[in-house]
């Protein structure tokens, strides 16, 4: 099992604007300008929170965005979207229950990422940075995480995005 975070933040570290919208991202570039498709082709499972899922719904058909993965949304509500399963509880325990030999992508949201970091379950952070300053919004990291060391594996430039690929250091 390998757990990945793959996502884009602003220069000031925000995943989304205060209203959870990603307009700043859509206005900066497109997925064709990144390594997204190659990354997605290696994933088996996606995990996201309800707010990330709502943004997918706002942008169009969520099922068309993630057609080849098992897709789980952490929510206390009910989902009526084919291809997505509502789950609740501790994200770390859920991930452990997915079993070995699965590539798991944490799509967005520090409420999913933070517990996985806290339990040392994140193997790779692939963080793209867009040349945008929001000033406020939803931060990538919740600041509750303990010290975690990652090793910088690669730096890439895709259009207006700079991408850092960082792999967890094993001790």
PDB file of C-alpha atoms in Angstrom:
ATOM      1  CA  UNK A   1       0.000   0.000   0.000  1.00  0.00           C
ATOM      2  CA  UNK A   2       1.223   3.477  -0.825  1.00  0.00           C
ATOM      3  CA  UNK A   3      -0.552   6.696   0.148  1.00  0.00           C
ATOM      4  CA  UNK A   4      -0.054   9.819  -1.956  1.00  0.00           C
ATOM      5  CA  UNK A   5      -1.111  13.408  -1.629  1.00  0.00           C
ATOM      6  CA  UNK A   6      -1.253  15.013  -5.062  1.00  0.00           C
ATOM      7  CA  UNK A   7      -2.564  18.536  -5.329  1.00  0.00           C
ATOM      8  CA  UNK A   8      -1.936  22.164  -6.039  1.00  0.00           C
ATOM      9  CA  UNK A   9      -1.564  25.066  -3.615  1.00  0.00           C
ATOM     10  CA  UNK A  10      -1.077  28.782  -3.960  1.00  0.00           C
ATOM     11  CA  UNK A  11       2.248  30.434  -3.180  1.00  0.00           C
ATOM     12  CA  UNK A  12       0.871  31.235   0.264  1.00  0.00           C
ATOM     13  CA  UNK A  13      -0.049  27.592   0.899  1.00  0.00           C
ATOM     14  CA  UNK A  14      -3.806  27.445   0.295  1.00  0.00           C
ATOM     15  CA  UNK A  15      -5.632  24.540  -1.357  1.00  0.00           C
ATOM     16  CA  UNK A  16      -8.815  26.494  -1.882  1.00  0.00           C
ATOM     17  CA  UNK A  17     -10.311  29.923  -1.359  1.00  0.00           C
ATOM     18  CA  UNK A  18     -12.276  30.647   1.821  1.00  0.00           C
ATOM     19  CA  UNK A  19     -15.496  29.498   0.120  1.00  0.00           C
ATOM     20  CA  UNK A  20     -13.690  26.260  -0.884  1.00  0.00           C
ATOM     21  CA  UNK A  21     -13.735  27.206  -4.561  1.00  0.00           C
ATOM     22  CA  UNK A  22     -10.870  26.391  -6.896  1.00  0.00           C
ATOM     23  CA  UNK A  23     -11.439  29.198  -9.390  1.00  0.00           C
ATOM     24  CA  UNK A  24      -7.880  30.449  -8.789  1.00  0.00           C
ATOM     25  CA  UNK A  25      -6.606  27.041  -9.966  1.00  0.00           C
ATOM     26  CA  UNK A  26      -8.816  26.777 -13.053  1.00  0.00           C
ATOM     27  CA  UNK A  27      -7.723  30.285 -14.084  1.00  0.00           C
ATOM     28  CA  UNK A  28      -4.012  29.400 -13.742  1.00  0.00           C
ATOM     29  CA  UNK A  29      -3.724  26.389 -16.031  1.00  0.00           C
ATOM     30  CA  UNK A  30      -5.157  23.038 -16.998  1.00  0.00           C
ATOM     31  CA  UNK A  31      -4.446  19.413 -16.130  1.00  0.00           C
ATOM     32  CA  UNK A  32      -3.029  18.944 -19.634  1.00  0.00           C
ATOM     33  CA  UNK A  33      -0.146  21.166 -18.517  1.00  0.00           C
ATOM     34  CA  UNK A  34       0.739  18.782 -15.662  1.00  0.00           C
ATOM     35  CA  UNK A  35       1.644  15.147 -15.039  1.00  0.00           C
ATOM     36  CA  UNK A  36      -1.862  14.445 -13.748  1.00  0.00           C
ATOM     37  CA  UNK A  37      -2.869  11.781 -16.259  1.00  0.00           C
ATOM     38  CA  UNK A  38       0.282   9.726 -15.727  1.00  0.00           C
ATOM     39  CA  UNK A  39      -0.162  10.030 -11.952  1.00  0.00           C
ATOM     40  CA  UNK A  40      -3.859   9.067 -12.050  1.00  0.00           C
ATOM     41  CA  UNK A  41      -3.151   6.010 -14.203  1.00  0.00           C
ATOM     42  CA  UNK A  42      -1.206   4.511 -11.262  1.00  0.00           C
ATOM     43  CA  UNK A  43      -3.938   5.067  -8.632  1.00  0.00           C
ATOM     44  CA  UNK A  44      -6.422   2.478  -7.381  1.00  0.00           C
ATOM     45  CA  UNK A  45      -8.336   4.520  -4.775  1.00  0.00           C
ATOM     46  CA  UNK A  46      -9.222   8.178  -4.207  1.00  0.00           C
ATOM     47  CA  UNK A  47     -10.104   9.684  -0.828  1.00  0.00           C
ATOM     48  CA  UNK A  48     -11.652  13.097  -0.373  1.00  0.00           C
ATOM     49  CA  UNK A  49     -13.798  15.108   1.968  1.00  0.00           C
ATOM     50  CA  UNK A  50     -17.304  16.341   1.287  1.00  0.00           C
ATOM     51  CA  UNK A  51     -16.167  19.860   0.393  1.00  0.00           C
ATOM     52  CA  UNK A  52     -13.753  18.562  -2.244  1.00  0.00           C
ATOM     53  CA  UNK A  53     -16.519  16.370  -3.612  1.00  0.00           C
ATOM     54  CA  UNK A  54     -18.888  19.373  -3.761  1.00  0.00           C
ATOM     55  CA  UNK A  55     -16.309  21.245  -5.825  1.00  0.00           C
ATOM     56  CA  UNK A  56     -16.181  18.280  -8.225  1.00  0.00           C
ATOM     57  CA  UNK A  57     -19.974  18.377  -8.510  1.00  0.00           C
ATOM     58  CA  UNK A  58     -19.878  22.112  -9.147  1.00  0.00           C
ATOM     59  CA  UNK A  59     -17.365  21.615 -11.969  1.00  0.00           C
ATOM     60  CA  UNK A  60     -19.407  18.914 -13.718  1.00  0.00           C
ATOM     61  CA  UNK A  61     -19.727  15.130 -13.570  1.00  0.00           C
ATOM     62  CA  UNK A  62     -17.534  13.697 -10.754  1.00  0.00           C
ATOM     63  CA  UNK A  63     -17.759  10.194 -12.208  1.00  0.00           C
ATOM     64  CA  UNK A  64     -16.133  11.401 -15.429  1.00  0.00           C
ATOM     65  CA  UNK A  65     -13.227  12.874 -13.457  1.00  0.00           C
ATOM     66  CA  UNK A  66     -12.336   9.638 -11.630  1.00  0.00           C
ATOM     67  CA  UNK A  67     -13.694   6.798 -13.793  1.00  0.00           C
ATOM     68  CA  UNK A  68     -10.992   4.204 -13.106  1.00  0.00           C
ATOM     69  CA  UNK A  69     -10.625   4.299  -9.320  1.00  0.00           C
ATOM     70  CA  UNK A  70     -12.602   3.320  -6.251  1.00  0.00           C
ATOM     71  CA  UNK A  71     -13.726   6.698  -4.897  1.00  0.00           C
ATOM     72  CA  UNK A  72     -14.535   7.367  -1.245  1.00  0.00           C
ATOM     73  CA  UNK A  73     -15.929  10.569   0.229  1.00  0.00           C
ATOM     74  CA  UNK A  74     -15.677  11.195   3.971  1.00  0.00           C
ATOM     75  CA  UNK A  75     -19.032  12.627   4.913  1.00  0.00           C
ATOM     76  CA  UNK A  76     -21.837  12.240   7.418  1.00  0.00           C
ATOM     77  CA  UNK A  77     -24.358  12.656   4.632  1.00  0.00           C
ATOM     78  CA  UNK A  78     -25.631  10.489   1.822  1.00  0.00           C
ATOM     79  CA  UNK A  79     -24.191  10.529  -1.692  1.00  0.00           C
ATOM     80  CA  UNK A  80     -26.251   9.894  -4.780  1.00  0.00           C
ATOM     81  CA  UNK A  81     -23.435   9.929  -7.311  1.00  0.00           C
ATOM     82  CA  UNK A  82     -22.525   6.693  -9.096  1.00  0.00           C
ATOM     83  CA  UNK A  83     -18.909   5.688  -8.603  1.00  0.00           C
ATOM     84  CA  UNK A  84     -18.556   7.348  -5.190  1.00  0.00           C
ATOM     85  CA  UNK A  85     -19.068   5.770  -1.790  1.00  0.00           C
ATOM     86  CA  UNK A  86     -19.792   7.744   1.379  1.00  0.00           C
ATOM     87  CA  UNK A  87     -17.662   6.734   4.369  1.00  0.00           C
ATOM     88  CA  UNK A  88     -17.116   8.142   7.837  1.00  0.00           C
ATOM     89  CA  UNK A  89     -14.786   7.623  10.733  1.00  0.00           C
ATOM     90  CA  UNK A  90     -11.042   7.843  11.119  1.00  0.00           C
ATOM     91  CA  UNK A  91      -9.290   8.216   7.743  1.00  0.00           C
ATOM     92  CA  UNK A  92      -6.188   6.410   9.066  1.00  0.00           C
ATOM     93  CA  UNK A  93      -8.181   3.351  10.115  1.00  0.00           C
ATOM     94  CA  UNK A  94     -10.061   3.400   6.825  1.00  0.00           C
ATOM     95  CA  UNK A  95      -6.800   3.473   4.849  1.00  0.00           C
ATOM     96  CA  UNK A  96      -5.374   0.591   6.865  1.00  0.00           C
ATOM     97  CA  UNK A  97      -8.484  -1.416   6.033  1.00  0.00           C
ATOM     98  CA  UNK A  98      -8.022  -0.984   2.286  1.00  0.00           C
ATOM     99  CA  UNK A  99      -5.366  -3.674   2.251  1.00  0.00           C
ATOM    100  CA  UNK A 100      -1.974  -4.043   0.605  1.00  0.00           C
ATOM    101  CA  UNK A 101      -0.969  -3.452  -3.003  1.00  0.00           C
ATOM    102  CA  UNK A 102      -3.186  -0.387  -3.437  1.00  0.00           C
ATOM    103  CA  UNK A 103      -2.132   3.095  -4.489  1.00  0.00           C
ATOM    104  CA  UNK A 104      -4.277   5.553  -2.540  1.00  0.00           C
ATOM    105  CA  UNK A 105      -4.620   9.192  -3.530  1.00  0.00           C
ATOM    106  CA  UNK A 106      -5.673  11.782  -0.970  1.00  0.00           C
ATOM    107  CA  UNK A 107      -7.326  14.185  -3.411  1.00  0.00           C
ATOM    108  CA  UNK A 108      -7.802  17.186  -1.191  1.00  0.00           C
ATOM    109  CA  UNK A 109      -8.523  18.446   2.219  1.00  0.00           C
ATOM    110  CA  UNK A 110      -6.374  18.726   5.288  1.00  0.00           C
ATOM    111  CA  UNK A 111      -9.039  16.988   7.380  1.00  0.00           C
ATOM    112  CA  UNK A 112      -8.208  13.778   5.499  1.00  0.00           C
ATOM    113  CA  UNK A 113      -4.477  14.423   5.117  1.00  0.00           C
ATOM    114  CA  UNK A 114      -3.699  15.470   8.717  1.00  0.00           C
ATOM    115  CA  UNK A 115      -4.720  12.185  10.432  1.00  0.00           C
ATOM    116  CA  UNK A 116      -2.774  10.225   7.819  1.00  0.00           C
ATOM    117  CA  UNK A 117       0.320  12.344   8.426  1.00  0.00           C
ATOM    118  CA  UNK A 118      -0.148  12.010  12.181  1.00  0.00           C
ATOM    119  CA  UNK A 119      -0.113   8.201  11.843  1.00  0.00           C
ATOM    120  CA  UNK A 120       2.873   8.306   9.450  1.00  0.00           C
ATOM    121  CA  UNK A 121       0.845   6.783   6.606  1.00  0.00           C
ATOM    122  CA  UNK A 122       1.670   9.234   3.806  1.00  0.00           C
ATOM    123  CA  UNK A 123       4.401   7.918   1.545  1.00  0.00           C
ATOM    124  CA  UNK A 124       4.634  10.674  -1.047  1.00  0.00           C
ATOM    125  CA  UNK A 125       3.653  14.350  -1.275  1.00  0.00           C
ATOM    126  CA  UNK A 126       3.355  15.685  -4.816  1.00  0.00           C
ATOM    127  CA  UNK A 127       2.667  19.370  -4.367  1.00  0.00           C
ATOM    128  CA  UNK A 128       2.257  21.736  -7.267  1.00  0.00           C
ATOM    129  CA  UNK A 129       2.483  25.431  -6.560  1.00  0.00           C
ATOM    130  CA  UNK A 130       0.665  28.038  -8.634  1.00  0.00           C
ATOM    131  CA  UNK A 131       1.911  31.630  -8.837  1.00  0.00           C
ATOM    132  CA  UNK A 132      -1.142  32.970  -7.025  1.00  0.00           C
ATOM    133  CA  UNK A 133      -1.536  34.669  -3.639  1.00  0.00           C
ATOM    134  CA  UNK A 134      -4.974  34.259  -2.067  1.00  0.00           C
ATOM    135  CA  UNK A 135      -4.250  35.877   1.290  1.00  0.00           C
ATOM    136  CA  UNK A 136      -6.698  33.534   3.035  1.00  0.00           C
ATOM    137  CA  UNK A 137      -8.393  30.231   2.429  1.00  0.00           C
ATOM    138  CA  UNK A 138      -8.086  26.531   3.214  1.00  0.00           C
ATOM    139  CA  UNK A 139      -4.474  25.652   4.091  1.00  0.00           C
ATOM    140  CA  UNK A 140      -2.860  22.421   2.906  1.00  0.00           C
ATOM    141  CA  UNK A 141      -1.490  21.561   6.314  1.00  0.00           C
ATOM    142  CA  UNK A 142      -3.475  21.831   9.523  1.00  0.00           C
ATOM    143  CA  UNK A 143      -0.361  22.667  11.585  1.00  0.00           C
ATOM    144  CA  UNK A 144      -1.248  19.938  14.053  1.00  0.00           C
ATOM    145  CA  UNK A 145       1.063  17.487  12.380  1.00  0.00           C
ATOM    146  CA  UNK A 146       4.248  16.471  14.178  1.00  0.00           C
ATOM    147  CA  UNK A 147       7.648  16.701  12.564  1.00  0.00           C
ATOM    148  CA  UNK A 148       7.775  14.499   9.475  1.00  0.00           C
ATOM    149  CA  UNK A 149      10.777  14.243   7.196  1.00  0.00           C
ATOM    150  CA  UNK A 150      10.414  13.824   3.465  1.00  0.00           C
ATOM    151  CA  UNK A 151      13.188  13.645   0.887  1.00  0.00           C
ATOM    152  CA  UNK A 152      12.958  15.838  -2.198  1.00  0.00           C
ATOM    153  CA  UNK A 153      12.980  13.428  -5.153  1.00  0.00           C
ATOM    154  CA  UNK A 154      12.166  15.662  -8.062  1.00  0.00           C
ATOM    155  CA  UNK A 155      11.297  19.192  -9.138  1.00  0.00           C
ATOM    156  CA  UNK A 156       9.349  19.789 -12.352  1.00  0.00           C
ATOM    157  CA  UNK A 157       7.849  22.755 -14.152  1.00  0.00           C
ATOM    158  CA  UNK A 158       4.510  22.399 -15.924  1.00  0.00           C
ATOM    159  CA  UNK A 159       3.321  25.611 -17.541  1.00  0.00           C
ATOM    160  CA  UNK A 160       2.638  27.951 -14.620  1.00  0.00           C
ATOM    161  CA  UNK A 161       2.995  25.171 -12.009  1.00  0.00           C
ATOM    162  CA  UNK A 162       6.116  24.148 -10.088  1.00  0.00           C
ATOM    163  CA  UNK A 163       5.914  20.592  -8.773  1.00  0.00           C
ATOM    164  CA  UNK A 164       7.790  19.123  -5.819  1.00  0.00           C
ATOM    165  CA  UNK A 165       7.845  15.358  -5.421  1.00  0.00           C
ATOM    166  CA  UNK A 166       8.753  14.462  -1.828  1.00  0.00           C
ATOM    167  CA  UNK A 167       9.048  10.908  -0.520  1.00  0.00           C
ATOM    168  CA  UNK A 168       8.783   9.945   3.144  1.00  0.00           C
ATOM    169  CA  UNK A 169      12.116   9.172   4.757  1.00  0.00           C
ATOM    170  CA  UNK A 170      12.186   5.769   6.376  1.00  0.00           C
ATOM    171  CA  UNK A 171      14.235   5.409   9.530  1.00  0.00           C
TER     172      UNK A 171
END
